[in-house]
């Protein structure tokens, strides 16, 4: 153990703290502690000179003054790992925030870990079923892959994520890990109660860096969650479902930190290190021979602009993109997944099978033709279309309604019992609609049902 290393605060600017160390410089990512009562936690980001470091505080800096002593812990920020985390709610420091006993002792690991090497990653491609028709048929997820949920504010990203937790924890013998980055403070408490009511809390770990916390905490909470997830994958050899809500808030926190550090902004005001910071987080999500971390990430799209640099950089890492549409939400088509913009690299005949590929392609073709005809229908009416086009419109409208689904997590709001639908049942239903078996069935009977057989029930 090295001798104690103590420095003095030289300046405090918001969350950025410069500290003078006369003896030796702490390492990059070292944890510094300033103050005695409710001490400030600071992470070293850069070396300014041979005796001054610049750090970002992960807690509030109120009360810090020039000349105050700062202790170098000579270790990075650590979080607990292991089965003892199941059913618990934690913050970025690994402290419990669920009014239950604190987690002490046992194994703690640094939040900064290297990604799994390419030689250790599994090469087999498998589909990860969610029980949600629109996703499994049109944008299937990859086991050990990354899927993005794209959408503006209020189109249902968080609802879709909570439904996935509910469905997947029941299906897979694995662990679900929810990481809340910069989300509303009340959402964590609501989600915790929802998980308790659904009976899945004992297989779930929750980690939060909420929007009322400093940017440093929001920036590092994703790394803390990944450290916990890596333990379950590598040591416990389990499959992990990692849900991140919201990855844009991670980028936003990085932008705030970058601004405080005085970096010159890049395009649209984003930090110049955006690509590097995102890579450090995303590359740790991988599939190994012992287990997999499958990630579903909600991505807030600023002003619904998919050319925004944040959305563009996140797209590069995804094996599946699920785009939520405000227009479909306004029409009451929930989940409001836009079939023509959503897609998956898994949707190939050699992965999902020829039948699944053909059905998904036919659905897209039918919906695309309907989209092209909408202006014509608005001007001239449905009666002016050719019989073939009218038949296509009938199929498309029935497919749109069949791809809606009542969720378990929204039962209390809609009073409609939630449904989980297996992939084969979803494919059978879509195939029968494409074959015009339901051309005489009223559209409303296909709305908010599970399996297609429910449409025959009056």
XYZ file of N, CA and C in Angstrom, residues 99-352:
762
model
N -34.018 1.858 0.560
C -34.405 1.829 1.969
C -34.234 0.452 2.591
N -33.282 -0.315 2.075
C -32.955 -1.618 2.642
C -31.495 -1.609 3.070
N -31.038 -2.630 3.832
C -29.663 -2.612 4.338
C -28.625 -2.395 3.249
N -27.557 -1.685 3.587
C -26.479 -1.398 2.636
C -25.736 -2.675 2.268
N -25.121 -2.673 1.077
C -24.300 -3.801 0.638
C -22.860 -3.522 1.053
N -22.330 -4.387 1.903
C -20.968 -4.191 2.410
C -20.166 -5.470 2.222
N -18.848 -5.303 2.160
C -17.976 -6.464 2.025
C -18.155 -7.139 0.681
N -17.664 -8.387 0.571
C -17.784 -9.124 -0.679
C -16.910 -8.527 -1.770
N -17.169 -8.938 -2.989
C -16.344 -8.494 -4.114
C -16.834 -7.173 -4.682
N -15.892 -6.258 -4.893
C -16.164 -4.971 -5.550
C -15.200 -4.854 -6.719
N -15.693 -4.317 -7.846
C -14.854 -4.195 -9.036
C -14.847 -2.763 -9.562
N -13.771 -2.415 -10.257
C -13.667 -1.086 -10.876
C -14.725 -0.936 -11.961
N -15.265 0.274 -12.092
C -16.273 0.509 -13.144
C -15.606 0.587 -14.520
N -14.289 0.671 -14.554
C -13.553 0.740 -15.830
C -12.951 -0.633 -16.125
N -13.565 -1.347 -17.059
C -13.073 -2.672 -17.450
C -12.825 -2.689 -18.958
N -11.898 -3.521 -19.396
C -11.623 -3.636 -20.827
C -12.683 -4.511 -21.491
N -13.019 -4.238 -22.752
C -13.973 -5.110 -23.460
C -13.409 -6.521 -23.618
N -14.290 -7.472 -23.830
C -13.868 -8.862 -24.078
C -13.105 -8.891 -25.405
N -11.983 -9.610 -25.440
C -11.195 -9.687 -26.676
C -11.971 -10.439 -27.755
N -11.640 -10.178 -29.010
C -12.339 -10.797 -30.138
C -12.250 -12.319 -30.096
N -11.131 -12.856 -29.591
C -10.951 -14.311 -29.558
C -11.881 -14.982 -28.556
N -12.352 -14.232 -27.554
C -13.230 -14.811 -26.533
C -14.709 -14.657 -26.875
N -15.019 -13.851 -27.888
C -16.414 -13.627 -28.240
C -16.962 -14.791 -29.051
N -18.232 -15.120 -28.818
C -18.882 -16.214 -29.543
C -19.215 -15.761 -30.962
N -19.169 -16.690 -31.908
C -19.444 -16.360 -33.306
C -20.819 -16.840 -33.766
N -21.489 -17.621 -32.944
C -22.804 -18.147 -33.308
C -23.860 -17.052 -33.184
N -24.746 -16.966 -34.166
C -25.804 -15.951 -34.161
C -27.129 -16.592 -33.763
N -27.768 -16.045 -32.728
C -29.046 -16.571 -32.253
C -30.058 -15.441 -32.109
N -31.327 -15.793 -32.268
C -32.413 -14.817 -32.112
C -32.839 -14.767 -30.644
N -33.153 -13.591 -30.178
C -33.588 -13.366 -28.797
C -35.061 -12.956 -28.832
N -35.945 -13.896 -28.478
C -37.399 -13.621 -28.543
C -37.843 -12.714 -27.398
N -38.745 -11.777 -27.712
C -39.244 -10.846 -26.695
C -40.713 -11.063 -26.351
N -41.450 -11.797 -27.210
C -42.891 -11.962 -26.974
C -43.716 -10.790 -27.474
N -43.059 -9.834 -28.153
C -43.769 -8.675 -28.724
C -43.786 -8.857 -30.237
N -44.981 -8.977 -30.816
C -45.138 -9.366 -32.218
C -44.353 -8.489 -33.184
N -44.533 -7.180 -33.083
C -43.932 -6.259 -34.048
C -42.408 -6.356 -34.044
N -41.823 -6.606 -32.872
C -40.355 -6.711 -32.775
C -39.879 -8.057 -33.309
N -40.460 -9.147 -32.830
C -39.992 -10.483 -33.196
C -40.153 -10.773 -34.687
N -41.196 -10.222 -35.321
C -41.437 -10.491 -36.743
C -40.602 -9.574 -37.634
N -40.570 -8.275 -37.332
C -39.977 -7.297 -38.253
C -38.581 -6.821 -37.876
N -38.228 -6.866 -36.592
C -36.898 -6.407 -36.164
C -36.375 -7.309 -35.054
N -36.150 -8.604 -35.358
C -35.727 -9.549 -34.305
C -34.412 -9.140 -33.661
N -34.324 -9.359 -32.346
C -33.123 -8.999 -31.602
C -32.106 -10.132 -31.665
N -30.842 -9.781 -31.504
C -29.752 -10.758 -31.497
C -29.333 -11.048 -30.068
N -29.179 -12.328 -29.744
C -28.657 -12.681 -28.419
C -27.211 -12.214 -28.340
N -26.942 -11.368 -27.343
C -25.612 -10.801 -27.218
C -25.394 -9.580 -28.093
N -26.468 -9.068 -28.684
C -26.352 -7.892 -29.551
C -26.893 -6.644 -28.879
N -26.951 -5.578 -29.655
C -27.448 -4.296 -29.152
C -28.621 -3.871 -30.015
N -29.707 -3.552 -29.370
C -30.882 -3.055 -30.087
C -31.197 -1.656 -29.598
N -31.610 -0.803 -30.517
C -31.931 0.577 -30.155
C -33.413 0.841 -30.276
N -33.959 1.541 -29.293
C -35.359 1.998 -29.339
C -35.317 3.495 -29.615
N -35.650 3.888 -30.835
C -35.549 5.290 -31.217
C -36.920 5.953 -31.163
N -36.961 7.136 -30.621
C -38.222 7.873 -30.609
C -38.101 9.165 -29.836
N -38.962 10.109 -30.138
C -38.984 11.373 -29.410
C -39.629 11.204 -28.049
N -39.908 12.317 -27.403
C -40.487 12.276 -26.048
C -41.941 11.821 -26.111
N -42.287 10.884 -25.221
C -43.687 10.510 -25.050
C -44.264 9.541 -26.060
N -43.409 8.783 -26.787
C -43.963 7.828 -27.759
C -43.925 6.383 -27.248
N -43.421 6.171 -26.016
C -43.552 4.841 -25.409
C -42.285 4.032 -25.271
N -41.102 4.668 -25.218
C -39.841 3.914 -25.095
C -39.767 3.195 -23.752
N -40.053 3.913 -22.673
C -39.932 3.318 -21.330
C -40.955 2.207 -21.127
N -42.172 2.388 -21.646
C -43.214 1.357 -21.525
C -42.771 0.081 -22.231
N -42.193 0.230 -23.431
C -41.737 -0.935 -24.191
C -40.616 -1.665 -23.455
N -39.715 -0.911 -22.848
C -38.601 -1.516 -22.093
C -39.115 -2.279 -20.870
N -40.062 -1.705 -20.134
C -40.590 -2.405 -18.951
C -41.334 -3.676 -19.362
N -41.991 -3.650 -20.519
C -42.670 -4.851 -21.008
C -41.659 -5.941 -21.360
N -40.535 -5.546 -21.929
C -39.494 -6.530 -22.255
C -38.949 -7.192 -21.002
N -38.734 -6.398 -19.943
C -38.281 -6.979 -18.671
C -39.294 -8.016 -18.207
N -40.553 -7.641 -18.226
C -41.625 -8.525 -17.756
C -41.645 -9.833 -18.547
N -41.526 -9.740 -19.881
C -41.617 -10.928 -20.738
C -40.366 -11.795 -20.661
N -39.197 -11.156 -20.674
C -37.959 -11.900 -20.849
C -37.476 -12.560 -19.562
N -37.664 -11.907 -18.431
C -37.239 -12.513 -17.166
C -38.011 -13.805 -16.917
N -39.263 -13.831 -17.369
C -40.058 -15.051 -17.219
C -39.624 -16.146 -18.171
N -39.146 -15.777 -19.381
C -38.802 -16.760 -20.414
C -37.409 -17.351 -20.245
N -36.441 -16.508 -19.912
C -35.040 -16.934 -19.899
C -34.537 -17.132 -18.473
N -33.675 -18.124 -18.307
C -33.068 -18.357 -17.001
C -31.878 -17.411 -16.854
N -32.162 -16.152 -16.834
C -31.087 -15.176 -16.773
C -31.401 -14.057 -15.809
N -30.679 -12.979 -15.970
C -30.785 -11.827 -15.075
C -31.115 -10.602 -15.916
N -31.947 -9.752 -15.374
C -32.265 -8.498 -16.040
C -31.614 -7.363 -15.254
N -30.936 -6.461 -15.979
C -30.274 -5.345 -15.320
C -30.761 -4.051 -15.968
N -31.422 -3.216 -15.186
C -31.970 -1.958 -15.702
C -31.042 -0.817 -15.302
N -30.627 -0.043 -16.297
C -29.752 1.107 -16.043
C -30.484 2.381 -16.447
N -30.833 3.204 -15.469
C -31.536 4.459 -15.743
C -30.548 5.613 -15.779
N -30.370 6.207 -16.959
C -29.425 7.319 -17.104
C -30.204 8.608 -17.359
N -30.158 9.519 -16.394
C -30.734 10.837 -16.602
C -32.228 10.859 -16.806
N -32.927 9.854 -16.283
C -34.385 9.838 -16.440
C -35.063 10.515 -15.250
N -36.365 10.666 -15.346
C -37.123 11.334 -14.284
C -36.978 10.588 -12.963
N -36.899 11.330 -11.880
C -36.651 10.733 -10.565
C -37.763 9.778 -10.146
N -39.005 10.095 -10.518
C -40.130 9.253 -10.093
C -40.146 7.909 -10.831
N -39.531 7.847 -12.045
C -39.623 6.633 -12.848
C -38.947 5.440 -12.185
N -37.859 5.696 -11.476
C -37.170 4.608 -10.793
C -38.047 3.960 -9.741
N -38.705 4.792 -8.961
C -39.582 4.283 -7.894
C -40.775 3.542 -8.492
N -41.357 4.090 -9.569
C -42.501 3.443 -10.224
C -42.091 2.098 -10.817
N -40.923 2.063 -11.464
C -40.446 0.828 -12.082
C -40.180 -0.234 -11.018
N -39.623 0.172 -9.892
C -39.338 -0.757 -8.804
C -40.629 -1.421 -8.314
N -41.679 -0.603 -8.142
C -42.970 -1.166 -7.700
C -43.580 -2.065 -8.775
N -43.448 -1.668 -10.050
C -43.967 -2.492 -11.148
C -43.285 -3.855 -11.176
N -41.963 -3.864 -10.962
C -41.217 -5.121 -10.967
C -41.622 -6.021 -9.794
N -41.913 -5.393 -8.649
C -42.380 -6.153 -7.488
C -43.729 -6.800 -7.780
N -44.638 -6.011 -8.359
C -45.979 -6.526 -8.663
C -45.928 -7.627 -9.718
N -44.998 -7.497 -10.684
C -44.872 -8.507 -11.740
C -44.153 -9.762 -11.261
N -43.548 -9.696 -10.063
C -42.864 -10.860 -9.498
C -41.520 -11.157 -10.119
N -40.886 -10.161 -10.758
C -39.591 -10.393 -11.414
C -38.453 -9.645 -10.727
N -38.746 -8.972 -9.624
C -37.735 -8.144 -8.968
C -36.567 -8.978 -8.441
N -36.817 -10.242 -8.063
C -35.746 -11.063 -7.497
C -34.737 -11.533 -8.547
N -35.008 -11.281 -9.832
C -34.049 -11.588 -10.902
C -33.581 -10.318 -11.603
N -33.807 -9.173 -10.964
C -33.504 -7.879 -11.588
C -32.610 -7.036 -10.686
N -31.655 -6.353 -11.296
C -30.828 -5.357 -10.598
C -31.121 -4.009 -11.241
N -31.262 -2.965 -10.429
C -31.527 -1.630 -10.963
C -30.434 -0.666 -10.532
N -29.918 0.093 -11.497
C -28.872 1.081 -11.230
C -29.335 2.413 -11.810
N -29.281 3.460 -11.002
C -29.814 4.751 -11.447
C -28.824 5.895 -11.259
N -28.755 6.745 -12.277
C -28.110 8.053 -12.191
C -29.129 9.019 -12.743
N -29.949 9.590 -11.891
C -31.150 10.297 -12.339
C -30.873 11.757 -12.709
N -31.872 12.398 -13.318
C -31.636 13.719 -13.890
C -31.380 14.810 -12.845
N -31.676 14.529 -11.575
C -31.380 15.520 -10.542
C -29.954 15.382 -10.015
N -29.192 14.435 -10.553
C -27.813 14.207 -10.108
C -26.826 14.936 -11.020
N -25.601 15.208 -10.536
C -24.610 15.915 -11.355
C -24.264 15.140 -12.630
N -23.770 15.850 -13.670
C -23.463 15.172 -14.934
C -22.432 14.048 -14.793
N -21.487 14.200 -13.848
C -20.485 13.147 -13.650
C -21.100 11.814 -13.265
N -22.121 11.844 -12.397
C -22.796 10.607 -11.966
C -23.570 9.994 -13.124
N -24.251 10.831 -13.894
C -25.023 10.333 -15.045
C -24.088 9.752 -16.113
N -22.903 10.328 -16.221
C -21.938 9.889 -17.232
C -21.336 8.528 -16.886
N -21.195 8.218 -15.605
C -20.516 6.984 -15.188
C -21.461 5.848 -14.799
N -22.766 6.107 -14.697
C -23.676 5.056 -14.217
C -23.768 3.902 -15.216
N -23.614 4.180 -16.506
C -23.617 3.106 -17.502
C -22.442 2.162 -17.325
N -21.275 2.722 -17.003
C -20.086 1.893 -16.763
C -20.275 1.030 -15.514
N -20.911 1.608 -14.493
C -21.170 0.852 -13.257
C -22.098 -0.329 -13.540
N -23.161 -0.089 -14.323
C -24.120 -1.155 -14.646
C -23.449 -2.261 -15.459
N -22.583 -1.886 -16.392
C -21.901 -2.889 -17.222
C -20.959 -3.755 -16.407
N -20.318 -3.176 -15.397
C -19.436 -3.957 -14.523
C -20.233 -5.045 -13.803
N -21.423 -4.685 -13.330
C -22.294 -5.671 -12.661
C -22.759 -6.737 -13.661
N -23.117 -6.308 -14.872
C -23.598 -7.245 -15.894
C -22.494 -8.218 -16.311
N -21.259 -7.724 -16.408
C -20.132 -8.574 -16.815
C -19.867 -9.683 -15.809
N -20.117 -9.413 -14.528
C -19.932 -10.464 -13.520
C -20.908 -11.620 -13.783
N -22.188 -11.293 -14.018
C -23.189 -12.346 -14.243
C -22.873 -13.137 -15.513
N -22.329 -12.450 -16.531
C -21.988 -13.143 -17.778
C -20.748 -14.021 -17.616
N -19.692 -13.468 -17.011
C -18.396 -14.156 -16.998
C -18.213 -15.109 -15.829
N -18.678 -14.737 -14.646
C -18.482 -15.568 -13.454
C -19.671 -16.483 -13.194
N -20.899 -15.927 -13.248
C -22.094 -16.744 -12.999
C -22.538 -17.490 -14.251
N -21.950 -17.138 -15.432
C -22.247 -17.797 -16.713
C -23.742 -17.763 -17.033
N -24.320 -16.585 -16.899
C -25.744 -16.407 -17.170
C -25.947 -15.419 -18.311
N -27.117 -15.509 -18.932
C -27.496 -14.507 -19.923
C -28.026 -13.279 -19.192
N -27.634 -12.111 -19.651
C -28.050 -10.863 -19.021
C -28.789 -10.007 -20.033
N -29.951 -9.508 -19.640
C -30.664 -8.524 -20.453
C -30.364 -7.166 -19.831
N -29.609 -6.341 -20.557
C -29.237 -5.013 -20.064
C -30.116 -3.976 -20.746
N -30.938 -3.300 -19.977
C -31.817 -2.273 -20.528
C -31.318 -0.907 -20.107
N -31.016 -0.079 -21.076
C -30.496 1.255 -20.803
C -31.544 2.288 -21.218
N -31.944 3.104 -20.266
C -32.953 4.122 -20.526
C -32.451 5.426 -19.897
N -31.738 6.219 -20.580
C -31.735 6.435 -21.999
C -30.306 6.713 -22.443
N -29.854 6.092 -23.535
C -28.449 6.231 -23.950
C -28.147 7.659 -24.399
N -29.146 8.392 -24.875
C -28.922 9.797 -25.264
C -28.527 10.628 -24.054
N -29.091 10.290 -22.875
C -28.752 11.045 -21.661
C -27.289 10.811 -21.267
N -26.746 9.648 -21.633
C -25.318 9.397 -21.413
C -24.495 10.348 -22.282
N -24.891 10.473 -23.547
C -24.197 11.391 -24.462
C -24.355 12.830 -23.973
N -25.555 13.160 -23.508
C -25.831 14.511 -23.015
C -24.981 14.831 -21.779
N -24.844 13.849 -20.869
C -24.005 14.051 -19.677
C -22.551 14.270 -20.086
N -22.096 13.509 -21.091
C -20.739 13.688 -21.604
C -20.546 15.074 -22.207
N -21.606 15.574 -22.838
C -21.548 16.911 -23.426
C -21.426 17.967 -22.328
N -22.158 17.784 -21.233
C -22.080 18.723 -20.107
C -20.679 18.686 -19.472
N -20.160 17.480 -19.268
C -18.819 17.335 -18.684
C -17.780 17.979 -19.595
N -17.909 17.718 -20.905
C -16.967 18.272 -21.878
C -16.984 19.801 -21.851
N -18.176 20.375 -21.759
C -18.297 21.832 -21.689
C -17.656 22.396 -20.437
N -17.868 21.699 -19.302
C -17.275 22.151 -18.038
C -15.752 22.075 -18.073
N -15.228 21.075 -18.826
C -13.779 20.913 -18.926
C -13.158 21.911 -19.903
N -14.026 22.659 -20.614
C -13.514 23.687 -21.522
C -13.166 23.193 -22.903
N -13.639 21.982 -23.289
C -13.355 21.479 -24.631
C -14.171 22.256 -25.674
N -13.588 22.478 -26.841
C -14.308 23.183 -27.916
C -15.344 22.234 -28.499
N -16.620 22.646 -28.557
C -17.666 21.735 -29.046
C -17.472 21.354 -30.507
N -18.013 20.187 -30.851
C -17.994 19.711 -32.230
C -19.347 20.021 -32.875
N -19.725 19.249 -33.877
C -20.949 19.518 -34.641
C -22.191 19.531 -33.760
N -23.074 20.486 -33.968
C -24.347 20.668 -33.250
C -24.120 20.796 -31.739
N -22.916 21.218 -31.348
C -22.651 21.453 -29.934
C -22.237 20.236 -29.139
N -22.114 19.057 -29.801
C -21.710 17.841 -29.074
C -20.217 17.875 -28.762
N -19.840 17.048 -27.790
C -18.443 16.980 -27.369
C -17.576 16.392 -28.486
N -16.320 16.829 -28.621
C -15.447 16.271 -29.662
C -15.113 14.800 -29.426
N -15.302 14.323 -28.186
C -14.965 12.934 -27.835
C -16.181 12.007 -27.872
N -17.264 12.436 -28.535
C -18.514 11.662 -28.550
C -18.296 10.224 -29.011
N -17.623 10.030 -30.140
C -17.439 8.683 -30.697
C -16.640 7.784 -29.751
N -15.594 8.346 -29.140
C -14.743 7.564 -28.231
C -15.507 7.150 -26.980
N -16.240 8.092 -26.389
C -16.985 7.803 -25.156
C -18.054 6.748 -25.387
N -18.739 6.843 -26.523
C -19.781 5.863 -26.831
C -19.159 4.493 -27.083
N -18.013 4.465 -27.760
C -17.329 3.196 -28.046
C -16.900 2.493 -26.762
N -16.380 3.260 -25.794
C -15.927 2.670 -24.523
C -17.066 1.942 -23.818
N -18.285 2.466 -23.961
C -19.447 1.844 -23.322
C -19.969 0.669 -24.155
N -20.174 0.891 -25.457
C -20.824 -0.110 -26.311
C -19.974 -1.355 -26.535
N -18.645 -1.190 -26.616
C -17.788 -2.343 -26.918
C -17.763 -3.363 -25.788
N -18.208 -2.972 -24.596
C -18.234 -3.914 -23.465
C -19.450 -4.842 -23.522
N -20.416 -4.513 -24.370
C -21.614 -5.359 -24.526
C -21.294 -6.412 -25.573
N -21.159 -7.668 -25.148
C -20.728 -8.709 -26.077
C -21.241 -10.082 -25.658
N -21.090 -11.013 -26.587
C -21.547 -12.386 -26.451
C -20.313 -13.282 -26.314
N -20.195 -14.033 -25.215
C -19.058 -14.942 -25.054
C -19.559 -16.386 -25.022
N -18.631 -17.316 -24.907
C -19.034 -18.734 -24.879
C -19.757 -19.087 -23.588
N -19.522 -18.324 -22.539
C -20.133 -18.650 -21.243
C -21.496 -17.990 -21.040
N -21.733 -16.864 -21.697
C -22.996 -16.147 -21.519
C -23.037 -14.947 -22.451
N -24.107 -14.184 -22.347
C -24.260 -13.037 -23.245
C -24.885 -11.870 -22.511
N -24.463 -10.663 -22.901
C -25.159 -9.457 -22.466
C -25.926 -8.942 -23.683
N -27.237 -9.052 -23.629
C -28.079 -8.527 -24.704
C -28.609 -7.180 -24.250
N -28.354 -6.163 -25.039
C -28.702 -4.806 -24.616
C -29.834 -4.234 -25.452
N -30.796 -3.628 -24.775
C -31.846 -2.852 -25.445
C -31.724 -1.436 -24.909
N -31.482 -0.492 -25.810
C -31.201 0.877 -25.404
C -32.244 1.837 -25.959
N -32.898 2.544 -25.060
C -33.802 3.599 -25.511
C -32.948 4.778 -25.953
N -33.295 5.345 -27.103
C -32.534 6.475 -27.642
C -33.503 7.619 -27.904
N -33.419 8.648 -27.080
C -34.221 9.847 -27.334
C -33.649 10.541 -28.565
N -34.503 10.841 -29.525
C -34.065 11.503 -30.751
C -34.455 12.972 -30.665
N -33.494 13.874 -30.529
C -33.823 15.295 -30.368
C -34.648 15.825 -31.543
N -35.816 16.392 -31.222
C -36.719 16.973 -32.229
C -37.077 15.979 -33.336
N -37.071 14.665 -33.010
C -37.375 13.607 -33.979
C -36.469 13.662 -35.213
N -35.246 14.175 -35.051
C -34.307 14.336 -36.168
C -33.296 13.187 -36.152
N -33.472 12.241 -37.079
C -32.619 11.050 -37.104
C -31.248 11.325 -37.726
N -31.009 12.575 -38.193
C -29.677 12.928 -38.679
C -28.847 13.581 -37.583
N -29.414 13.706 -36.375
C -28.681 14.271 -35.249
C -27.443 13.402 -34.969
N -26.271 14.010 -34.717
C -25.046 13.210 -34.501
C -25.177 12.139 -33.422
N -25.939 12.413 -32.356
C -26.107 11.409 -31.287
C -26.797 10.168 -31.829
N -27.888 10.354 -32.591
C -28.617 9.217 -33.160
C -27.759 8.482 -34.185
N -27.034 9.215 -35.011
C -26.196 8.607 -36.055
C -25.107 7.737 -35.438
N -24.442 8.223 -34.378
C -23.362 7.456 -33.752
C -23.889 6.206 -33.059
N -25.063 6.297 -32.437
C -25.633 5.122 -31.766
C -26.028 4.068 -32.796
N -26.601 4.497 -33.942
C -27.015 3.575 -35.003
C -25.883 2.634 -35.402
N -24.654 3.139 -35.416
C -23.513 2.360 -35.901
C -23.268 1.089 -35.091
N -23.713 1.048 -33.837
C -23.426 -0.099 -32.958
C -24.553 -1.126 -32.907
N -25.665 -0.845 -33.555
C -26.866 -1.653 -33.327
C -27.037 -2.774 -34.339
N -27.488 -3.931 -33.843
C -27.853 -5.022 -34.746
C -29.346 -4.960 -35.071
N -30.113 -4.210 -34.282
C -31.550 -4.017 -34.556
C -31.936 -2.600 -34.167
N -32.769 -1.981 -34.982
C -33.252 -0.623 -34.704
C -34.771 -0.638 -34.679
N -35.332 -0.264 -33.544
C -36.789 -0.225 -33.394
C -37.177 1.253 -33.304
N -37.844 1.736 -34.338
C -38.180 3.156 -34.422
C -39.638 3.351 -34.013
N -39.849 4.208 -33.035
C -41.206 4.502 -32.565
C -41.704 5.779 -33.251
N -42.943 5.721 -33.726
C -43.492 6.803 -34.533
C -44.570 7.568 -33.768
N -44.434 8.879 -33.745
C -45.451 9.715 -33.086
C -46.787 9.619 -33.824
N -46.712 9.464 -35.148
C -47.933 9.378 -35.957
C -48.738 8.121 -35.587
N -48.039 6.995 -35.459
C -48.725 5.749 -35.100
C -49.277 5.821 -33.673
N -48.534 6.477 -32.784
C -49.022 6.641 -31.412
C -50.303 7.463 -31.404
N -50.364 8.501 -32.244
C -51.562 9.350 -32.298
C -52.758 8.595 -32.884
N -52.488 7.544 -33.673
C -53.562 6.719 -34.244
C -53.985 5.595 -33.293
N -53.306 5.501 -32.131
C -53.646 4.470 -31.152
C -53.072 3.113 -31.481
N -52.077 3.044 -32.384
C -51.461 1.770 -32.753
C -50.253 1.521 -31.850
N -50.499 0.857 -30.715
C -49.433 0.592 -29.733
C -49.052 -0.881 -29.736
N -47.765 -1.247 -29.616
C -46.625 -0.333 -29.537
C -46.472 0.435 -30.844
N -46.079 1.699 -30.737
C -46.057 2.598 -31.905
C -44.809 2.380 -32.752
N -44.549 1.120 -33.106
C -43.354 0.773 -33.882
C -43.617 1.038 -35.358
N -42.712 1.779 -35.999
C -42.829 2.088 -37.428
C -42.187 0.954 -38.228
N -42.996 0.080 -38.868
C -42.438 -1.123 -39.515
C -41.483 -0.819 -40.664
N -41.710 0.288 -41.374
C -40.898 0.581 -42.551
C -39.547 1.185 -42.197
N -39.417 1.754 -41.005
C -38.128 2.321 -40.580
C -37.357 1.390 -39.657
N -38.074 0.494 -38.978
C -37.419 -0.454 -38.067
C -36.804 -1.592 -38.876
N -35.726 -2.139 -38.365
C -35.084 -3.243 -39.086
C -34.069 -3.951 -38.223
N -33.548 -5.059 -38.753
C -32.584 -5.856 -37.996
C -31.647 -6.577 -38.947
N -30.378 -6.646 -38.554
C -29.407 -7.400 -39.338
C -29.684 -8.904 -39.249
N -30.498 -9.298 -38.263
C -30.829 -10.711 -38.075
C -31.842 -11.201 -39.102
N -32.531 -10.277 -39.757
C -33.608 -10.652 -40.677
C -33.013 -11.090 -42.015
N -32.408 -12.267 -41.995
C -31.807 -12.865 -43.186
C -32.196 -14.342 -43.211
N -32.406 -14.916 -44.404
C -32.893 -16.311 -44.482
C -32.036 -17.321 -43.728
N -30.694 -17.130 -43.743
C -29.825 -18.128 -43.097
C -29.835 -18.008 -41.576
N -30.447 -16.944 -41.039
C -30.520 -16.772 -39.585
C -31.929 -17.080 -39.066
N -32.937 -16.414 -39.615
C -34.316 -16.582 -39.109
C -35.089 -17.657 -39.862
